[in-house]
Amino acid sequence: MAIWKTDGITPEILQRQSKNTLVEYIGIQFLEIGPDYLKASMPVDHRTHQPMGILHGGAHVVLAETLGSVGANLCLDNTKQYAVGLDINSNHLKSIREGIVIGVATPIHIGSQTQVWEIKIYNETEQLLNISRLTMMVQNILK
């Protein structure tokens, strides 16, 4: 059973919503929305490198927070609530110099006031590069 409360959402819609944002600037592409996960890719190039020529740790965090935040908000009735980042922890396990990385976000906890998401980031040969945990705070929309 799908966890999403936002009907009819597709990777293409998520991509359009990301126009003129950091997501678009660094080249994050939404790939797949599964029943309980969200997947996106990010290039490893001049936009995401650190000075040593490897993927910047902050770029890992941008991909992780993007996936977890989007996933969290898709689990809410967006006419009544929205979720914002509260805390993120990111462990960098392996470096990469070029290519693309793939992030997969899955929920650990979907509560009425908080959500916790795990985001794993892999290289093209499915080696784990990074694992992040994102805590989201659920807010009510005031009218």
GROMACS .gro file of N, CA and C in nm:
model
  429
    1MET      N    1   0.083  -0.119   0.000
    1MET     CA    2   0.000   0.000   0.000
    1MET      C    3   0.088   0.125   0.000
    2ALA      N    4   0.057   0.219  -0.086
    2ALA     CA    5   0.135   0.341  -0.097
    2ALA      C    6   0.115   0.431   0.026
    3ILE      N    7   0.221   0.501   0.062
    3ILE     CA    8   0.217   0.591   0.178
    3ILE      C    9   0.181   0.733   0.138
    4TRP      N   10   0.175   0.760   0.011
    4TRP     CA   11   0.158   0.898  -0.039
    4TRP      C   12   0.014   0.944  -0.027
    5LYS      N   13  -0.004   1.069   0.015
    5LYS     CA   14  -0.138   1.128   0.024
    5LYS      C   15  -0.162   1.226  -0.090
    6THR      N   16  -0.059   1.255  -0.166
    6THR     CA   17  -0.071   1.344  -0.280
    6THR      C   18  -0.099   1.258  -0.403
    7ASP      N   19  -0.218   1.272  -0.458
    7ASP     CA   20  -0.259   1.190  -0.572
    7ASP      C   21  -0.198   1.240  -0.703
    8GLY      N   22  -0.170   1.146  -0.791
    8GLY     CA   23  -0.128   1.179  -0.927
    8GLY      C   24   0.009   1.240  -0.941
    9ILE      N   25   0.090   1.231  -0.837
    9ILE     CA   26   0.224   1.291  -0.844
    9ILE      C   27   0.314   1.201  -0.927
   10THR      N   28   0.399   1.261  -1.010
   10THR     CA   29   0.492   1.188  -1.095
   10THR      C   30   0.629   1.253  -1.083
   11PRO      N   31   0.734   1.182  -1.123
   11PRO     CA   32   0.867   1.245  -1.125
   11PRO      C   33   0.868   1.372  -1.212
   12GLU      N   34   0.792   1.372  -1.319
   12GLU     CA   35   0.789   1.490  -1.407
   12GLU      C   36   0.729   1.611  -1.336
   13ILE      N   37   0.625   1.589  -1.258
   13ILE     CA   38   0.564   1.698  -1.181
   13ILE      C   39   0.663   1.750  -1.077
   14LEU      N   40   0.732   1.660  -1.007
   14LEU     CA   41   0.832   1.703  -0.908
   14LEU      C   42   0.943   1.784  -0.976
   15GLN      N   43   0.982   1.743  -1.097
   15GLN     CA   44   1.086   1.815  -1.170
   15GLN      C   45   1.040   1.957  -1.205
   16ARG      N   46   0.915   1.969  -1.250
   16ARG     CA   47   0.861   2.102  -1.285
   16ARG      C   48   0.854   2.191  -1.160
   17GLN      N   49   0.818   2.133  -1.046
   17GLN     CA   50   0.809   2.211  -0.922
   17GLN      C   51   0.947   2.258  -0.874
   18SER      N   52   1.052   2.197  -0.924
   18SER     CA   53   1.188   2.229  -0.881
   18SER      C   54   1.255   2.334  -0.970
   19LYS      N   55   1.182   2.383  -1.069
   19LYS     CA   56   1.239   2.482  -1.161
   19LYS      C   57   1.283   2.606  -1.083
   20ASN      N   58   1.399   2.659  -1.121
   20ASN     CA   59   1.456   2.780  -1.061
   20ASN      C   60   1.490   2.762  -0.913
   21THR      N   61   1.531   2.640  -0.875
   21THR     CA   62   1.573   2.614  -0.737
   21THR      C   63   1.713   2.551  -0.740
   22LEU      N   64   1.768   2.529  -0.623
   22LEU     CA   65   1.896   2.460  -0.611
   22LEU      C   66   1.890   2.323  -0.676
   23VAL      N   67   1.777   2.256  -0.663
   23VAL     CA   68   1.757   2.123  -0.722
   23VAL      C   69   1.786   2.128  -0.872
   24GLU      N   70   1.729   2.225  -0.941
   24GLU     CA   71   1.752   2.239  -1.085
   24GLU      C   72   1.897   2.278  -1.112
   25TYR      N   73   1.950   2.372  -1.034
   25TYR     CA   74   2.084   2.424  -1.060
   25TYR      C   75   2.191   2.314  -1.054
   26ILE      N   76   2.182   2.224  -0.957
   26ILE     CA   77   2.287   2.121  -0.948
   26ILE      C   78   2.251   1.994  -1.024
   27GLY      N   79   2.136   1.992  -1.089
   27GLY     CA   80   2.104   1.882  -1.180
   27GLY      C   81   2.037   1.761  -1.119
   28ILE      N   82   1.972   1.776  -1.004
   28ILE     CA   83   1.899   1.663  -0.947
   28ILE      C   84   1.781   1.629  -1.038
   29GLN      N   85   1.764   1.500  -1.065
   29GLN     CA   86   1.655   1.451  -1.150
   29GLN      C   87   1.573   1.349  -1.071
   30PHE      N   88   1.444   1.373  -1.057
   30PHE     CA   89   1.357   1.275  -0.992
   30PHE      C   90   1.334   1.161  -1.089
   31LEU      N   91   1.355   1.039  -1.042
   31LEU     CA   92   1.350   0.920  -1.127
   31LEU      C   93   1.228   0.833  -1.106
   32GLU      N   94   1.191   0.813  -0.980
   32GLU     CA   95   1.091   0.711  -0.952
   32GLU      C   96   1.022   0.740  -0.820
   33ILE      N   97   0.891   0.713  -0.818
   33ILE     CA   98   0.813   0.719  -0.695
   33ILE      C   99   0.754   0.580  -0.676
   34GLY      N  100   0.808   0.506  -0.579
   34GLY     CA  101   0.758   0.372  -0.549
   34GLY      C  102   0.650   0.380  -0.444
   35PRO      N  103   0.597   0.267  -0.400
   35PRO     CA  104   0.490   0.269  -0.299
   35PRO      C  105   0.535   0.325  -0.164
   36ASP      N  106   0.665   0.314  -0.133
   36ASP     CA  107   0.716   0.366  -0.006
   36ASP      C  108   0.858   0.420  -0.018
   37TYR      N  109   0.894   0.467  -0.136
   37TYR     CA  110   1.026   0.527  -0.155
   37TYR      C  111   1.022   0.629  -0.267
   38LEU      N  112   1.124   0.714  -0.267
   38LEU     CA  113   1.141   0.816  -0.369
   38LEU      C  114   1.286   0.808  -0.414
   39LYS      N  115   1.309   0.815  -0.545
   39LYS     CA  116   1.445   0.799  -0.600
   39LYS      C  117   1.478   0.916  -0.693
   40ALA      N  118   1.603   0.965  -0.683
   40ALA     CA  119   1.650   1.074  -0.769
   40ALA      C  120   1.800   1.055  -0.796
   41SER      N  121   1.846   1.118  -0.903
   41SER     CA  122   1.989   1.115  -0.936
   41SER      C  123   2.047   1.256  -0.927
   42MET      N  124   2.180   1.261  -0.918
   42MET     CA  125   2.251   1.388  -0.916
   42MET      C  126   2.385   1.367  -0.986
   43PRO      N  127   2.423   1.461  -1.072
   43PRO     CA  128   2.552   1.446  -1.140
   43PRO      C  129   2.668   1.477  -1.046
   44VAL      N  130   2.779   1.413  -1.074
   44VAL     CA  131   2.904   1.445  -1.005
   44VAL      C  132   2.988   1.519  -1.108
   45ASP      N  133   2.987   1.652  -1.098
   45ASP     CA  134   3.058   1.736  -1.195
   45ASP      C  135   3.100   1.866  -1.128
   46HIS      N  136   3.137   1.966  -1.207
   46HIS     CA  137   3.187   2.092  -1.152
   46HIS      C  138   3.088   2.160  -1.057
   47ARG      N  139   2.959   2.135  -1.072
   47ARG     CA  140   2.860   2.196  -0.983
   47ARG      C  141   2.857   2.132  -0.846
   48THR      N  142   2.899   2.007  -0.836
   48THR     CA  143   2.886   1.932  -0.711
   48THR      C  144   3.020   1.890  -0.651
   49HIS      N  145   3.130   1.925  -0.718
   49HIS     CA  146   3.264   1.891  -0.667
   49HIS      C  147   3.306   1.984  -0.554
   50GLN      N  148   3.393   1.934  -0.470
   50GLN     CA  149   3.468   2.018  -0.377
   50GLN      C  150   3.606   2.040  -0.440
   51PRO      N  151   3.691   2.128  -0.386
   51PRO     CA  152   3.819   2.160  -0.451
   51PRO      C  153   3.912   2.041  -0.478
   52MET      N  154   3.896   1.931  -0.405
   52MET     CA  155   3.981   1.814  -0.427
   52MET      C  156   3.935   1.732  -0.548
   53GLY      N  157   3.826   1.773  -0.613
   53GLY     CA  158   3.778   1.703  -0.731
   53GLY      C  159   3.687   1.585  -0.704
   54ILE      N  160   3.638   1.575  -0.581
   54ILE     CA  161   3.543   1.468  -0.547
   54ILE      C  162   3.409   1.531  -0.510
   55LEU      N  163   3.306   1.448  -0.504
   55LEU     CA  164   3.173   1.497  -0.470
   55LEU      C  165   3.176   1.562  -0.332
   56HIS      N  166   3.127   1.683  -0.326
   56HIS     CA  167   3.123   1.761  -0.202
   56HIS      C  168   3.025   1.694  -0.104
   57GLY      N  169   3.065   1.684   0.022
   57GLY     CA  170   2.977   1.627   0.123
   57GLY      C  171   2.845   1.701   0.133
   58GLY      N  172   2.851   1.833   0.115
   58GLY     CA  173   2.728   1.912   0.118
   58GLY      C  174   2.634   1.877   0.005
   59ALA      N  175   2.688   1.834  -0.108
   59ALA     CA  176   2.602   1.792  -0.220
   59ALA      C  177   2.526   1.665  -0.183
   60HIS      N  178   2.592   1.574  -0.112
   60HIS     CA  179   2.522   1.456  -0.060
   60HIS      C  180   2.403   1.501   0.025
   61VAL      N  181   2.429   1.599   0.111
   61VAL     CA  182   2.326   1.647   0.204
   61VAL      C  183   2.212   1.714   0.127
   62VAL      N  184   2.245   1.789   0.022
   62VAL     CA  185   2.140   1.852  -0.059
   62VAL      C  186   2.051   1.746  -0.121
   63LEU      N  187   2.111   1.642  -0.177
   63LEU     CA  188   2.031   1.534  -0.237
   63LEU      C  189   1.946   1.465  -0.130
   64ALA      N  190   2.007   1.436  -0.016
   64ALA     CA  191   1.934   1.368   0.093
   64ALA      C  192   1.818   1.453   0.143
   65GLU      N  193   1.844   1.579   0.168
   65GLU     CA  194   1.737   1.665   0.221
   65GLU      C  195   1.628   1.688   0.116
   66THR      N  196   1.667   1.697  -0.008
   66THR     CA  197   1.567   1.711  -0.115
   66THR      C  198   1.474   1.591  -0.117
   67LEU      N  199   1.530   1.471  -0.119
   67LEU     CA  200   1.448   1.350  -0.125
   67LEU      C  201   1.361   1.334   0.000
   68GLY      N  202   1.421   1.352   0.117
   68GLY     CA  203   1.344   1.336   0.241
   68GLY      C  204   1.235   1.440   0.256
   69SER      N  205   1.265   1.564   0.219
   69SER     CA  206   1.166   1.671   0.230
   69SER      C  207   1.050   1.650   0.134
   70VAL      N  208   1.082   1.615   0.012
   70VAL     CA  209   0.976   1.589  -0.086
   70VAL      C  210   0.893   1.470  -0.041
   71GLY      N  211   0.959   1.363   0.000
   71GLY     CA  212   0.886   1.245   0.048
   71GLY      C  213   0.795   1.278   0.165
   72ALA      N  214   0.847   1.353   0.262
   72ALA     CA  215   0.767   1.388   0.379
   72ALA      C  216   0.643   1.466   0.339
   73ASN      N  217   0.659   1.561   0.249
   73ASN     CA  218   0.545   1.643   0.208
   73ASN      C  219   0.444   1.565   0.125
   74LEU      N  220   0.489   1.464   0.053
   74LEU     CA  221   0.397   1.380  -0.023
   74LEU      C  222   0.312   1.292   0.068
   75CYS      N  223   0.355   1.276   0.194
   75CYS     CA  224   0.279   1.195   0.291
   75CYS      C  225   0.175   1.277   0.365
   76LEU      N  226   0.162   1.403   0.331
   76LEU     CA  227   0.070   1.491   0.402
   76LEU      C  228  -0.039   1.542   0.308
   77ASP      N  229  -0.152   1.581   0.367
   77ASP     CA  230  -0.255   1.654   0.294
   77ASP      C  231  -0.204   1.797   0.284
   78ASN      N  232  -0.153   1.834   0.166
   78ASN     CA  233  -0.086   1.964   0.154
   78ASN      C  234  -0.182   2.083   0.155
   79THR      N  235  -0.311   2.059   0.172
   79THR     CA  236  -0.403   2.170   0.194
   79THR      C  237  -0.412   2.202   0.344
   80LYS      N  238  -0.359   2.112   0.428
   80LYS     CA  239  -0.369   2.129   0.573
   80LYS      C  240  -0.234   2.135   0.643
   81GLN      N  241  -0.132   2.068   0.586
   81GLN     CA  242  -0.002   2.059   0.653
   81GLN      C  243   0.113   2.065   0.555
   82TYR      N  244   0.231   2.095   0.608
   82TYR     CA  245   0.355   2.086   0.533
   82TYR      C  246   0.464   2.044   0.630
   83ALA      N  247   0.575   1.994   0.575
   83ALA     CA  248   0.686   1.949   0.660
   83ALA      C  249   0.811   2.029   0.626
   84VAL      N  250   0.889   2.059   0.728
   84VAL     CA  251   1.017   2.129   0.711
   84VAL      C  252   1.126   2.052   0.785
   85GLY      N  253   1.248   2.068   0.736
   85GLY     CA  254   1.361   1.998   0.797
   85GLY      C  255   1.389   2.047   0.937
   86LEU      N  256   1.415   1.954   1.026
   86LEU     CA  257   1.447   1.984   1.166
   86LEU      C  258   1.592   1.948   1.198
   87ASP      N  259   1.638   1.833   1.143
   87ASP     CA  260   1.773   1.786   1.171
   87ASP      C  261   1.815   1.690   1.061
   88ILE      N  262   1.944   1.693   1.025
   88ILE     CA  263   1.996   1.595   0.930
   88ILE      C  264   2.132   1.547   0.978
   89ASN      N  265   2.153   1.418   0.964
   89ASN     CA  266   2.282   1.356   0.995
   89ASN      C  267   2.325   1.283   0.870
   90SER      N  268   2.453   1.300   0.833
   90SER     CA  269   2.500   1.242   0.707
   90SER      C  270   2.637   1.178   0.728
   91ASN      N  271   2.647   1.051   0.691
   91ASN     CA  272   2.773   0.979   0.699
   91ASN      C  273   2.826   0.952   0.559
   92HIS      N  274   2.945   1.005   0.531
   92HIS     CA  275   3.010   0.988   0.401
   92HIS      C  276   3.098   0.864   0.408
   93LEU      N  277   3.067   0.764   0.327
   93LEU     CA  278   3.133   0.634   0.337
   93LEU      C  279   3.236   0.609   0.229
   94LYS      N  280   3.216   0.669   0.112
   94LYS     CA  281   3.305   0.644  -0.002
   94LYS      C  282   3.297   0.766  -0.093
   95SER      N  283   3.409   0.802  -0.155
   95SER     CA  284   3.409   0.918  -0.244
   95SER      C  285   3.385   0.877  -0.389
   96ILE      N  286   3.355   0.979  -0.470
   96ILE     CA  287   3.333   0.959  -0.613
   96ILE      C  288   3.380   1.085  -0.685
   97ARG      N  289   3.442   1.068  -0.803
   97ARG     CA  290   3.496   1.181  -0.879
   97ARG      C  291   3.411   1.221  -0.998
   98GLU      N  292   3.340   1.126  -1.056
   98GLU     CA  293   3.261   1.158  -1.176
   98GLU      C  294   3.147   1.059  -1.190
   99GLY      N  295   3.052   1.093  -1.276
   99GLY     CA  296   2.938   1.006  -1.301
   99GLY      C  297   2.812   1.064  -1.241
  100ILE      N  298   2.728   0.975  -1.192
  100ILE     CA  299   2.606   1.017  -1.123
  100ILE      C  300   2.593   0.938  -0.994
  101VAL      N  301   2.517   0.994  -0.903
  101VAL     CA  302   2.480   0.922  -0.781
  101VAL      C  303   2.328   0.911  -0.779
  102ILE      N  304   2.281   0.805  -0.714
  102ILE     CA  305   2.138   0.779  -0.702
  102ILE      C  306   2.102   0.777  -0.555
  103GLY      N  307   2.004   0.856  -0.517
  103GLY     CA  308   1.956   0.859  -0.380
  103GLY      C  309   1.820   0.793  -0.370
  104VAL      N  310   1.801   0.717  -0.262
  104VAL     CA  311   1.673   0.650  -0.236
  104VAL      C  312   1.630   0.685  -0.094
  105ALA      N  313   1.513   0.746  -0.083
  105ALA     CA  314   1.460   0.786   0.048
  105ALA      C  315   1.344   0.695   0.088
  106THR      N  316   1.349   0.646   0.210
  106THR     CA  317   1.241   0.564   0.266
  106THR      C  318   1.210   0.615   0.407
  107PRO      N  319   1.084   0.609   0.446
  107PRO     CA  320   1.050   0.657   0.581
  107PRO      C  321   1.084   0.554   0.688
  108ILE      N  322   1.129   0.605   0.800
  108ILE     CA  323   1.149   0.523   0.920
  108ILE      C  324   1.028   0.543   1.013
  109HIS      N  325   0.980   0.668   1.016
  109HIS     CA  326   0.867   0.703   1.103
  109HIS      C  327   0.785   0.813   1.035
  110ILE      N  328   0.655   0.792   1.024
  110ILE     CA  329   0.565   0.895   0.973
  110ILE      C  330   0.463   0.921   1.082
  111GLY      N  331   0.488   1.027   1.159
  111GLY     CA  332   0.400   1.061   1.269
  111GLY      C  333   0.320   1.187   1.240
  112SER      N  334   0.237   1.225   1.336
  112SER     CA  335   0.153   1.343   1.317
  112SER      C  336   0.230   1.473   1.339
  113GLN      N  337   0.343   1.467   1.412
  113GLN     CA  338   0.421   1.588   1.438
  113GLN      C  339   0.562   1.582   1.381
  114THR      N  340   0.615   1.462   1.363
  114THR     CA  341   0.749   1.447   1.306
  114THR      C  342   0.750   1.329   1.210
  115GLN      N  343   0.848   1.334   1.121
  115GLN     CA  344   0.877   1.222   1.033
  115GLN      C  345   1.028   1.203   1.034
  116VAL      N  346   1.072   1.078   1.020
  116VAL     CA  347   1.214   1.047   1.010
  116VAL      C  348   1.235   0.968   0.881
  117TRP      N  349   1.329   1.012   0.800
  117TRP     CA  350   1.358   0.950   0.671
  117TRP      C  351   1.502   0.906   0.664
  118GLU      N  352   1.523   0.789   0.602
  118GLU     CA  353   1.658   0.739   0.574
  118GLU      C  354   1.682   0.755   0.424
  119ILE      N  355   1.797   0.811   0.392
  119ILE     CA  356   1.833   0.832   0.252
  119ILE      C  357   1.968   0.766   0.228
  120LYS      N  358   1.971   0.671   0.135
  120LYS     CA  359   2.095   0.605   0.096
  120LYS      C  360   2.133   0.654  -0.043
  121ILE      N  361   2.261   0.686  -0.059
  121ILE     CA  362   2.312   0.737  -0.187
  121ILE      C  363   2.417   0.640  -0.239
  122TYR      N  364   2.397   0.598  -0.364
  122TYR     CA  365   2.480   0.496  -0.428
  122TYR      C  366   2.547   0.552  -0.554
  123ASN      N  367   2.658   0.487  -0.595
  123ASN     CA  368   2.715   0.518  -0.725
  123ASN      C  369   2.647   0.431  -0.830
  124GLU      N  370   2.692   0.442  -0.954
  124GLU     CA  371   2.628   0.369  -1.065
  124GLU      C  372   2.644   0.218  -1.056
  125THR      N  373   2.740   0.170  -0.977
  125THR     CA  374   2.757   0.025  -0.958
  125THR      C  375   2.697  -0.021  -0.824
  126GLU      N  376   2.610   0.064  -0.768
  126GLU     CA  377   2.534   0.034  -0.647
  126GLU      C  378   2.618   0.018  -0.522
  127GLN      N  379   2.735   0.082  -0.519
  127GLN     CA  380   2.814   0.088  -0.396
  127GLN      C  381   2.759   0.202  -0.311
  128LEU      N  382   2.740   0.175  -0.182
  128LEU     CA  383   2.687   0.276  -0.090
  128LEU      C  384   2.793   0.383  -0.063
  129LEU      N  385   2.759   0.508  -0.092
  129LEU     CA  386   2.851   0.620  -0.073
  129LEU      C  387   2.819   0.701   0.051
  130ASN      N  388   2.689   0.709   0.083
  130ASN     CA  389   2.645   0.797   0.190
  130ASN      C  390   2.514   0.742   0.247
  131ILE      N  391   2.499   0.760   0.376
  131ILE     CA  392   2.370   0.731   0.439
  131ILE      C  393   2.336   0.850   0.528
  132SER      N  394   2.215   0.899   0.512
  132SER     CA  395   2.170   1.015   0.588
  132SER      C  396   2.038   0.985   0.656
  133ARG      N  397   2.015   1.055   0.765
  133ARG     CA  398   1.887   1.045   0.837
  133ARG      C  399   1.836   1.188   0.855
  134LEU      N  400   1.713   1.209   0.811
  134LEU     CA  401   1.651   1.341   0.813
  134LEU      C  402   1.527   1.338   0.900
  135THR      N  403   1.520   1.431   0.995
  135THR     CA  404   1.401   1.448   1.077
  135THR      C  405   1.325   1.570   1.028
  136MET      N  406   1.197   1.550   1.003
  136MET     CA  407   1.110   1.656   0.953
  136MET      C  408   1.006   1.691   1.060
  137MET      N  409   0.974   1.819   1.068
  137MET     CA  410   0.871   1.867   1.159
  137MET      C  411   0.746   1.898   1.077
  138VAL      N  412   0.631   1.846   1.118
  138VAL     CA  413   0.505   1.868   1.049
  138VAL      C  414   0.439   1.993   1.108
  139GLN      N  415   0.401   2.084   1.019
  139GLN     CA  416   0.337   2.210   1.058
  139GLN      C  417   0.197   2.216   1.000
  140ASN      N  418   0.106   2.276   1.075
  140ASN     CA  419  -0.028   2.300   1.024
  140ASN      C  420  -0.030   2.432   0.949
  141ILE      N  421  -0.105   2.436   0.840
  141ILE     CA  422  -0.121   2.560   0.765
  141ILE      C  423  -0.226   2.643   0.838
  142LEU      N  424  -0.189   2.764   0.874
  142LEU     CA  425  -0.282   2.854   0.943
  142LEU      C  426  -0.363   2.931   0.840
  143LYS      N  427  -0.489   2.937   0.862
  143LYS     CA  428  -0.576   3.010   0.767
  143LYS      C  429  -0.637   3.129   0.833
   0.00000   0.00000   0.00000
